[in-house]
Amino acid sequence: MTLSPQPLPLLTRMPPQGPAPCCPAAEPLGDPMAQPFVMGALDTPAGPAPRVSGQLSPADRRGTLRVRWDIGRHDYKVVPGLYALNNPTPDSPVLVSANYKLSFDHLREAARELDAWLLVLDTKGVNVWCAAGKGTMGTAELAGRVRSSGLERVVSHRRLILPQLAAPGVAAHLVKKQCGFGVVYGPVMARDLPAFLAKGHKADPAMRRVRFPLRARAVLVPVELMQALKTYLWLLPSLLLLAGLGGLVGGLGFWAGLGGAGLRAVGAMLLALVAGAVASPLLLPWLPGRAFSLKGLWPGLAGAALLWAPWPGAAWPPSAELMAWCLAVPALSSFLAMNFTGASTYTSLSGVKKEMRRAVPLQIAAAAIGLGLWLYALVAA
Amino acid sequence: MPGLRYLSDVVSLKAMPELCVGCGLCAQVCPQGVLELREKRVAVADRDACMECGACMTNCPSGALWVQAGVGCAQAVINSVLGRQGSACCCVAEPRSPQQGLQASLDMAPPPRKSSGCC
């Protein structure tokens, strides 16, 4: 196995300047060598393997930041196949990953000190754990990719190292039957891979457990925020318009209604968004209750309490409008926090269904009564 | 992690130690420390920590584990109820039976499932 001569332009490949010439994609999976993070090729008995390093470029980091903010997250892919990380030999380990570029970058950065083969499966751009749940990070795709990459001609051993979280989709005993390669489950986190390999494929019990620390929850918050905004942003102009129309009916006039109850509605909605999609994920372990819908209630109630202080006019007895938001803000916060179950690392489908059967009727009732009170307050003003 | 436990007494996990061959792969792949080997047979050590991911069932060579595997995602349940079809997401709202779970991992192209844009 020898390094192919690497022309300098390949090593210093820059993203194309200006818009790329537009043409229909000739091959759906694309040319692996044409990817900006590929630095030349490593010749193998199965053909040239695209070579990558564990040093992420500024463009890679910009991509990470972008998908962390839910921009183009569903089309952030690596061409599936076999890659060479640094300078692997036939004895080097084979690390299996998903073709979500964030997963791929995470792996090569964690393994940057190693020489290894990276076998990237076609998981449709979805991360390892989610793709395993879907079955795309699965036995058939793995065995098929081992065969199509010619891996048995590239390495001298017959061992694949998979992330532990691929296990919901991959049946290790069937992989062996289908392609002759044995599966070793590595640690949950890619950052533990060097230690796992150094200890002869042994993971400490702690490396086998998935956790959900503050840092992991915090990086998910922007996606929660963006998804909530993408789904519910239309509510804000609707509320402003309704408040304006209510002002007309109630005699205040359109702009007075929009600038008064309308802006207060937008403020209350944004407060609910922060309570449910920011505060609830961040404060998760400290919020009372186990159901996420219950955990989300507390920041929502705190948000409702915050509305009282600056509320125009006397806050006691509360006006119908204030009461409306004291119902709607906790309900919305509870709902948004409940949606965080999908991003969390420890909720079961049975549990989610159970909490939804209890919480969703209450959330809908509180939101509906809140909306009714608010509409009443608009025209009664 | 302390302070993060989900609902009690809901999960569908069943262990059948009489079928166990003692390979221990289930306990190894479980990310929540639910399973352990006692006298070379599988045992449930922490049932309520189970998140029904199905890793143990998929990797058991002797069918000694069963779980109604799925993804604990409220948005996926909502999408499923509303009949929305997503493509780019992990979230499978409908539980996978052992057969489906295995089938999905065997098929080159798994059948389209109800899913959402939640992750």
Coordinates of C-alpha atoms in Angstrom, one line a residue:
Chain A
M1 CA 0.0 0.0 0.0
T2 CA 1.5 3.3 -1.1
L3 CA 0.5 6.8 -1.0
S4 CA -0.5 8.0 -4.5
P5 CA 1.3 11.2 -5.6
Q6 CA -0.7 14.0 -4.3
P7 CA -0.8 17.0 -6.5
L8 CA -0.6 20.2 -4.5
P9 CA -4.0 21.6 -5.7
L10 CA -5.7 18.6 -4.1
L11 CA -4.1 19.3 -0.8
T12 CA -5.1 23.0 -0.8
R13 CA -8.5 22.5 -2.4
M14 CA -10.7 25.5 -1.8
P15 CA -14.4 25.7 -2.1
P16 CA -15.4 26.9 -5.6
Q17 CA -15.5 30.6 -5.8
G18 CA -18.9 31.9 -6.7
P19 CA -21.9 29.8 -7.7
A20 CA -20.9 26.3 -9.0
P21 CA -21.9 25.6 -12.6
C22 CA -25.4 24.3 -12.3
C23 CA -26.2 21.0 -13.7
P24 CA -28.3 18.0 -12.8
A25 CA -26.4 15.7 -10.4
A26 CA -25.0 13.0 -12.6
E27 CA -24.7 10.4 -9.8
P28 CA -27.0 10.7 -6.8
L29 CA -24.3 9.9 -4.3
G30 CA -21.7 12.1 -5.9
D31 CA -17.9 11.8 -6.4
P32 CA -16.2 11.2 -3.1
M33 CA -13.0 12.8 -4.3
A34 CA -14.7 16.0 -5.1
Q35 CA -15.7 16.7 -1.5
P36 CA -13.8 19.7 -0.1
F37 CA -12.5 17.9 3.0
V38 CA -10.9 15.1 0.9
M39 CA -7.1 15.6 0.6
G40 CA -6.1 13.3 -2.2
A41 CA -6.3 9.6 -2.4
L42 CA -4.6 6.6 -0.9
D43 CA -4.1 3.7 -3.3
T44 CA -5.5 0.4 -2.1
P45 CA -6.0 -3.0 -3.7
A46 CA -9.6 -2.1 -4.0
G47 CA -8.8 1.2 -5.8
P48 CA -8.0 4.7 -4.5
A49 CA -9.6 5.6 -1.2
P50 CA -10.3 9.3 -0.5
R51 CA -8.0 10.5 2.2
V52 CA -9.0 12.8 5.1
S53 CA -7.4 14.1 8.2
G54 CA -8.8 14.7 11.6
Q55 CA -8.1 18.5 11.3
L56 CA -11.4 20.2 10.7
S57 CA -11.1 23.1 8.4
P58 CA -12.9 26.5 9.0
A59 CA -15.4 25.4 6.4
D60 CA -16.1 22.2 8.3
R61 CA -16.6 24.2 11.5
R62 CA -18.9 26.6 9.7
G63 CA -20.9 23.6 8.5
T64 CA -21.2 22.4 12.1
L65 CA -22.4 25.7 13.3
R66 CA -24.9 25.9 10.5
V67 CA -26.5 22.6 11.1
R68 CA -26.5 23.2 14.9
W69 CA -28.8 26.1 14.0
D70 CA -31.0 23.8 11.9
I71 CA -30.0 25.3 8.5
G72 CA -29.8 22.6 5.8
R73 CA -29.5 20.0 8.5
H74 CA -31.2 17.3 6.4
D75 CA -28.9 17.7 3.5
Y76 CA -25.5 17.7 5.2
K77 CA -24.0 14.5 3.8
V78 CA -20.8 12.6 3.1
V79 CA -20.6 10.3 0.1
P80 CA -20.8 6.8 1.5
G81 CA -17.8 4.5 1.1
L82 CA -14.4 3.7 2.5
Y83 CA -12.1 6.6 3.5
A84 CA -8.5 6.6 4.8
L85 CA -7.9 8.7 7.9
N86 CA -4.3 9.8 7.9
N87 CA -2.1 6.8 6.8
P88 CA -3.8 3.5 7.5
T89 CA -2.2 0.2 6.7
P90 CA -3.9 -3.2 6.2
D91 CA -3.7 -3.7 10.0
S92 CA -5.4 -0.5 10.8
P93 CA -8.8 -0.6 12.5
V94 CA -12.0 0.0 10.5
L95 CA -14.3 2.6 12.1
V96 CA -17.9 2.6 10.9
S97 CA -19.9 5.8 10.8
A98 CA -23.0 7.4 9.4
N99 CA -23.0 9.8 6.4
Y100 CA -24.3 12.7 8.3
K101 CA -21.3 15.0 8.0
L102 CA -21.5 16.1 11.6
S103 CA -21.2 12.5 12.6
F104 CA -18.3 11.9 10.2
D105 CA -16.5 15.1 11.3
H106 CA -17.0 14.2 14.9
L107 CA -15.4 10.8 14.3
R108 CA -12.4 11.9 12.4
E109 CA -11.7 14.7 14.9
A110 CA -11.9 12.3 17.8
A111 CA -9.6 9.8 16.0
R112 CA -7.3 12.5 14.6
E113 CA -4.2 10.9 16.1
L114 CA -5.0 7.5 14.6
D115 CA -4.4 5.8 11.3
A116 CA -7.7 4.2 10.5
W117 CA -10.1 3.2 7.8
L118 CA -13.5 5.0 8.0
L119 CA -16.4 3.0 6.5
V120 CA -19.2 5.5 5.9
L121 CA -22.7 3.9 5.5
D122 CA -25.5 5.5 3.6
T123 CA -27.8 6.6 6.4
K124 CA -29.5 9.3 4.2
G125 CA -27.6 12.0 6.1
V126 CA -29.0 11.0 9.5
N127 CA -26.8 10.6 12.6
V128 CA -25.8 7.2 13.9
W129 CA -28.3 6.7 16.7
C130 CA -31.3 8.0 14.8
A131 CA -30.4 6.1 11.7
A132 CA -30.0 2.9 13.8
G133 CA -33.5 3.4 15.1
K134 CA -34.8 3.8 11.5
G135 CA -32.8 0.8 10.3
T136 CA -30.8 2.7 7.7
M137 CA -27.7 2.2 9.9
G138 CA -28.5 -1.5 9.7
T139 CA -27.2 -4.9 9.1
A140 CA -27.9 -5.0 5.3
E141 CA -26.4 -1.6 4.6
L142 CA -23.3 -2.5 6.6
A143 CA -22.8 -5.8 5.0
G144 CA -23.5 -4.4 1.6
R145 CA -21.1 -1.5 2.1
V146 CA -18.3 -3.9 3.3
R147 CA -18.7 -5.8 0.0
S148 CA -19.1 -2.9 -2.3
S149 CA -16.0 -1.1 -0.8
G150 CA -13.9 -4.2 -1.3
L151 CA -12.8 -4.0 2.3
E152 CA -11.7 -7.6 2.4
R153 CA -8.9 -6.7 -0.1
V154 CA -7.9 -3.6 1.8
V155 CA -7.5 -4.9 5.3
S156 CA -5.8 -8.0 6.6
H157 CA -8.1 -8.5 9.6
R158 CA -11.9 -9.1 9.7
R159 CA -13.1 -6.7 12.3
L160 CA -15.4 -3.7 12.2
I161 CA -15.6 -1.2 15.0
L162 CA -19.1 0.3 15.3
P163 CA -20.3 3.1 17.5
Q164 CA -22.3 1.4 20.3
L165 CA -25.3 3.5 19.4
A166 CA -25.5 1.7 16.0
A167 CA -26.6 -1.4 17.9
P168 CA -30.4 -0.8 17.6
G169 CA -30.1 -1.3 13.8
V170 CA -27.2 -3.7 13.5
A171 CA -27.4 -7.4 14.4
A172 CA -23.7 -8.2 15.0
H173 CA -24.2 -12.0 14.6
L174 CA -25.9 -11.5 11.2
V175 CA -23.2 -9.1 9.9
K176 CA -20.6 -11.9 10.4
K177 CA -22.8 -14.3 8.4
Q178 CA -23.5 -11.8 5.6
C179 CA -20.0 -10.4 5.0
G180 CA -17.5 -12.3 7.1
F181 CA -16.5 -9.4 9.2
G182 CA -17.1 -9.4 12.9
V183 CA -18.6 -6.5 14.7
V184 CA -17.0 -4.9 17.8
Y185 CA -19.1 -2.3 19.5
G186 CA -17.0 0.7 20.5
P187 CA -17.9 3.3 23.1
V188 CA -20.9 5.5 22.9
M189 CA -18.9 8.7 22.4
A190 CA -16.3 9.0 19.6
R191 CA -14.0 10.8 22.0
D192 CA -13.5 7.6 23.9
L193 CA -12.3 5.7 20.8
P194 CA -8.5 6.2 21.3
A195 CA -8.8 4.8 24.9
F196 CA -11.0 2.0 23.7
L197 CA -8.5 1.0 21.0
A198 CA -5.5 1.4 23.4
K199 CA -7.1 -1.0 25.8
G200 CA -7.5 -3.7 23.2
H201 CA -11.2 -3.0 22.4
K202 CA -12.3 -2.8 26.0
A203 CA -14.7 -0.1 27.1
D204 CA -15.0 1.1 30.7
P205 CA -18.6 0.7 31.9
A206 CA -18.8 4.5 31.9
M207 CA -18.0 4.5 28.1
R208 CA -21.0 2.3 27.5
R209 CA -23.5 4.6 29.1
V210 CA -25.2 7.5 27.3
R211 CA -25.5 10.7 29.4
F212 CA -27.3 13.9 28.9
P213 CA -25.2 16.6 30.6
L214 CA -25.8 20.3 30.4
R215 CA -23.4 20.8 27.5
A216 CA -25.2 18.1 25.4
R217 CA -28.5 19.7 26.1
A218 CA -27.3 23.2 25.4
V219 CA -26.0 22.4 21.9
L220 CA -29.5 21.1 21.1
V221 CA -31.3 24.3 22.2
P222 CA -30.7 26.2 18.9
V223 CA -32.4 23.4 16.9
E224 CA -35.3 23.3 19.4
L225 CA -35.7 27.1 19.0
M226 CA -35.5 27.0 15.2
Q227 CA -37.9 24.1 14.9
A228 CA -40.4 25.8 17.1
L229 CA -40.1 29.0 15.2
K230 CA -40.4 27.3 11.8
T231 CA -43.5 25.5 13.0
Y232 CA -45.2 28.2 15.0
L233 CA -43.9 31.6 13.7
W234 CA -47.1 32.1 11.7
L235 CA -49.0 32.4 15.0
L236 CA -47.3 35.8 15.7
P237 CA -48.6 37.8 12.7
S238 CA -52.0 36.0 13.2
L239 CA -52.2 37.2 16.8
L240 CA -51.1 40.8 15.7
L241 CA -53.8 40.8 13.1
L242 CA -56.4 39.5 15.4
A243 CA -55.5 42.1 18.0
G244 CA -55.8 44.8 15.4
L245 CA -59.2 43.5 14.3
G246 CA -60.2 43.2 18.0
G247 CA -59.2 46.9 18.4
L248 CA -61.5 47.8 15.5
V249 CA -64.4 45.9 17.0
G250 CA -63.8 47.1 20.5
G251 CA -63.5 50.8 19.4
L252 CA -59.8 51.3 20.1
G253 CA -58.9 51.2 16.4
F254 CA -56.8 48.8 14.4
W255 CA -53.3 50.1 15.2
A256 CA -54.0 50.7 18.9
G257 CA -55.2 47.1 19.2
L258 CA -52.2 45.8 17.3
G259 CA -49.7 47.9 19.3
G260 CA -51.3 47.0 22.6
A261 CA -52.8 43.6 23.0
G262 CA -51.0 42.4 19.8
L263 CA -47.5 43.3 21.0
R264 CA -48.3 41.9 24.4
A265 CA -49.4 38.7 22.7
V266 CA -46.1 38.5 20.8
G267 CA -44.2 39.1 24.0
A268 CA -46.1 36.4 25.9
M269 CA -45.5 33.9 23.0
L270 CA -41.8 34.6 22.9
L271 CA -41.7 34.1 26.7
A272 CA -43.4 30.7 26.3
L273 CA -40.9 29.8 23.6
V274 CA -37.9 30.7 25.9
A275 CA -39.5 28.8 28.8
G276 CA -40.3 25.6 26.8
A277 CA -37.4 25.4 24.2
V278 CA -34.6 27.0 26.1
A279 CA -35.1 27.0 29.9
S280 CA -36.7 23.5 30.0
P281 CA -33.9 21.7 28.2
L282 CA -31.2 23.5 30.1
L283 CA -32.8 23.1 33.6
L284 CA -34.1 19.5 32.8
P285 CA -32.5 17.6 35.8
W286 CA -33.6 20.2 38.3
L287 CA -37.2 20.6 37.2
P288 CA -39.7 18.6 39.3
G289 CA -41.4 15.6 37.7
R290 CA -40.3 13.0 35.3
A291 CA -42.7 13.7 32.4
F292 CA -41.3 16.4 30.1
S293 CA -44.7 18.0 29.9
L294 CA -44.6 18.4 33.7
K295 CA -41.0 19.7 33.7
G296 CA -42.0 22.3 31.1
L297 CA -44.8 23.5 33.2
W298 CA -42.5 25.1 35.8
P299 CA -40.6 27.5 33.5
G300 CA -44.0 28.3 31.9
L301 CA -45.5 29.2 35.3
A302 CA -42.4 31.3 36.0
G303 CA -42.9 33.0 32.6
A304 CA -46.6 33.7 33.5
A305 CA -45.4 35.2 36.8
L306 CA -43.0 37.4 34.9
L307 CA -45.9 38.8 32.9
W308 CA -47.6 40.2 36.0
A309 CA -45.0 42.7 37.0
P310 CA -44.8 44.8 33.9
W311 CA -48.4 44.3 32.9
P312 CA -50.1 47.7 32.2
G313 CA -52.7 48.7 34.8
A314 CA -53.4 46.9 38.0
A315 CA -52.4 43.2 37.9
W316 CA -55.0 42.4 40.6
P317 CA -57.7 41.4 40.0
P318 CA -56.1 40.1 36.7
S319 CA -57.8 41.2 33.5
A320 CA -59.2 38.5 31.2
E321 CA -56.2 39.2 28.9
L322 CA -53.7 38.6 31.6
M323 CA -55.5 35.5 32.7
A324 CA -55.5 34.3 29.1
W325 CA -51.7 34.4 29.0
C326 CA -51.3 32.9 32.5
L327 CA -53.1 29.8 31.0
A328 CA -51.5 29.8 27.5
V329 CA -47.9 30.4 28.4
P330 CA -47.6 27.4 30.8
A331 CA -49.5 25.3 28.3
L332 CA -47.2 26.2 25.4
S333 CA -44.1 25.8 27.5
S334 CA -45.3 22.3 28.6
F335 CA -46.0 21.4 25.0
L336 CA -42.6 22.6 23.7
A337 CA -40.8 20.8 26.6
M338 CA -42.7 17.7 25.7
N339 CA -41.3 17.9 22.2
F340 CA -37.8 17.8 23.6
T341 CA -38.3 14.1 24.4
G342 CA -37.3 13.4 20.8
A343 CA -33.9 15.1 21.3
S344 CA -33.3 13.6 24.8
T345 CA -31.3 10.4 25.3
Y346 CA -33.4 8.5 27.8
T347 CA -37.1 8.6 26.9
S348 CA -39.0 5.5 25.7
L349 CA -41.9 5.5 23.2
S350 CA -44.2 3.8 25.8
G351 CA -43.4 6.5 28.3
V352 CA -43.9 9.3 25.7
K353 CA -47.3 7.9 24.7
K354 CA -48.3 7.7 28.3
E355 CA -47.4 11.2 29.2
M356 CA -49.0 12.5 26.0
R357 CA -52.3 10.8 26.8
R358 CA -52.4 12.8 30.0
A359 CA -50.8 16.1 29.0
V360 CA -52.0 16.9 25.5
P361 CA -55.7 17.2 26.5
L362 CA -54.8 19.5 29.3
Q363 CA -52.4 21.5 27.1
I364 CA -55.2 21.9 24.5
A365 CA -57.8 22.8 27.1
A366 CA -55.6 25.5 28.7
A367 CA -54.6 26.9 25.3
A368 CA -58.2 26.9 24.1
I369 CA -59.5 28.6 27.3
G370 CA -56.7 31.1 27.1
L371 CA -57.5 31.9 23.4
G372 CA -61.2 32.3 24.3
L373 CA -60.4 34.7 27.2
W374 CA -58.0 36.6 25.0
L375 CA -60.5 37.1 22.2
Y376 CA -63.1 38.1 24.8
A377 CA -60.7 40.6 26.2
L378 CA -60.1 42.1 22.8
V379 CA -63.6 42.9 22.0
A380 CA -64.6 43.8 25.6
A381 CA -61.8 46.4 25.9
Chain B
M1 CA -27.4 10.4 35.2
P2 CA -28.8 11.4 38.5
G3 CA -31.9 13.4 38.3
L4 CA -32.8 12.2 34.8
R5 CA -35.1 9.2 35.1
Y6 CA -38.1 8.8 32.9
L7 CA -41.6 7.4 33.8
S8 CA -41.8 4.3 35.9
D9 CA -43.5 1.0 35.0
V10 CA -44.1 1.8 31.4
V11 CA -41.5 -0.1 29.3
S12 CA -42.3 -3.2 27.3
L13 CA -39.0 -4.9 27.8
K14 CA -39.1 -8.7 28.4
A15 CA -36.2 -10.9 29.1
M16 CA -36.4 -14.7 28.7
P17 CA -33.3 -16.0 30.5
E18 CA -34.2 -19.6 29.6
L19 CA -33.4 -18.7 26.0
C20 CA -30.2 -16.9 26.8
V21 CA -26.8 -18.3 25.6
G22 CA -24.8 -16.0 27.9
C23 CA -22.9 -14.0 25.2
G24 CA -23.5 -10.7 27.1
L25 CA -23.8 -8.6 24.0
C26 CA -27.2 -7.2 25.2
A27 CA -25.7 -5.8 28.4
Q28 CA -22.8 -4.4 26.4
V29 CA -24.9 -2.5 23.8
C30 CA -27.5 -1.2 26.3
P31 CA -26.7 2.5 26.7
Q32 CA -28.7 2.7 29.9
G33 CA -27.3 -0.1 32.0
V34 CA -30.6 -2.0 32.0
L35 CA -29.3 -5.5 31.6
E36 CA -26.7 -7.7 33.3
L37 CA -25.7 -11.3 33.3
R38 CA -26.5 -13.3 36.5
E39 CA -25.1 -16.8 36.5
K40 CA -24.4 -16.5 32.7
R41 CA -28.1 -15.6 32.0
V42 CA -29.6 -12.3 31.1
A43 CA -31.3 -10.4 33.9
V44 CA -33.1 -7.0 34.1
A45 CA -31.2 -4.9 36.6
D46 CA -32.9 -1.5 36.0
R47 CA -36.1 -1.9 34.0
D48 CA -37.3 1.7 34.4
A49 CA -34.1 3.0 32.7
C50 CA -35.0 1.2 29.5
M51 CA -35.6 3.5 26.6
E52 CA -36.9 0.8 24.2
C53 CA -34.2 1.5 21.6
G54 CA -34.2 -2.2 20.7
A55 CA -30.4 -2.6 20.7
C56 CA -30.5 -5.7 23.0
M57 CA -33.2 -7.4 21.0
T58 CA -31.5 -6.8 17.6
N59 CA -28.2 -8.1 18.9
C60 CA -29.5 -11.2 20.7
P61 CA -28.6 -14.3 18.7
S62 CA -31.1 -16.5 20.6
G63 CA -34.2 -14.4 20.9
A64 CA -34.0 -14.0 24.7
L65 CA -35.0 -10.4 24.7
W66 CA -38.1 -8.7 23.4
V67 CA -39.1 -5.0 23.5
Q68 CA -41.6 -2.9 21.6
A69 CA -38.8 -0.9 20.1
G70 CA -39.3 2.7 19.0
V71 CA -38.1 6.2 19.5
G72 CA -39.4 8.2 22.4
C73 CA -40.2 11.4 20.5
A74 CA -43.5 13.3 21.1
Q75 CA -43.2 15.1 17.7
A76 CA -43.0 11.7 15.9
V77 CA -46.2 10.6 17.8
I78 CA -48.0 13.8 16.8
N79 CA -46.9 13.4 13.2
S80 CA -48.0 9.8 13.2
V81 CA -51.4 10.8 14.6
L82 CA -51.8 13.6 12.0
G83 CA -50.7 11.3 9.2
R84 CA -47.7 13.4 8.3
Q85 CA -44.9 11.6 6.3
G86 CA -41.4 12.8 6.8
S87 CA -38.3 11.5 5.2
A88 CA -35.2 13.0 6.7
C89 CA -35.8 12.2 10.4
C90 CA -34.9 9.5 12.8
C91 CA -38.1 9.4 14.5
V92 CA -40.1 6.2 14.1
A93 CA -43.4 6.7 15.9
E94 CA -44.8 3.3 15.3
P95 CA -43.1 0.7 17.5
R96 CA -40.9 -1.8 15.7
S97 CA -41.8 -5.4 16.5
P98 CA -38.9 -7.8 16.7
Q99 CA -39.6 -9.0 13.2
Q100 CA -39.9 -5.5 11.8
G101 CA -36.7 -4.5 13.7
L102 CA -34.8 -7.3 12.3
Q103 CA -36.4 -6.9 8.9
A104 CA -35.5 -3.2 8.8
S105 CA -31.9 -4.1 9.5
L106 CA -32.0 -6.8 6.9
D107 CA -33.6 -5.0 4.1
M108 CA -31.4 -2.9 1.9
A109 CA -34.2 -0.3 1.6
P110 CA -36.4 -0.3 4.6
P111 CA -40.0 0.4 3.9
P112 CA -41.0 4.0 4.4
R113 CA -42.3 4.7 7.8
K114 CA -44.1 7.4 9.5
S115 CA -41.5 9.8 10.8
S116 CA -41.0 13.4 11.4
G117 CA -38.6 16.3 11.2
C118 CA -37.8 16.3 14.9
C119 CA -34.2 15.3 14.8

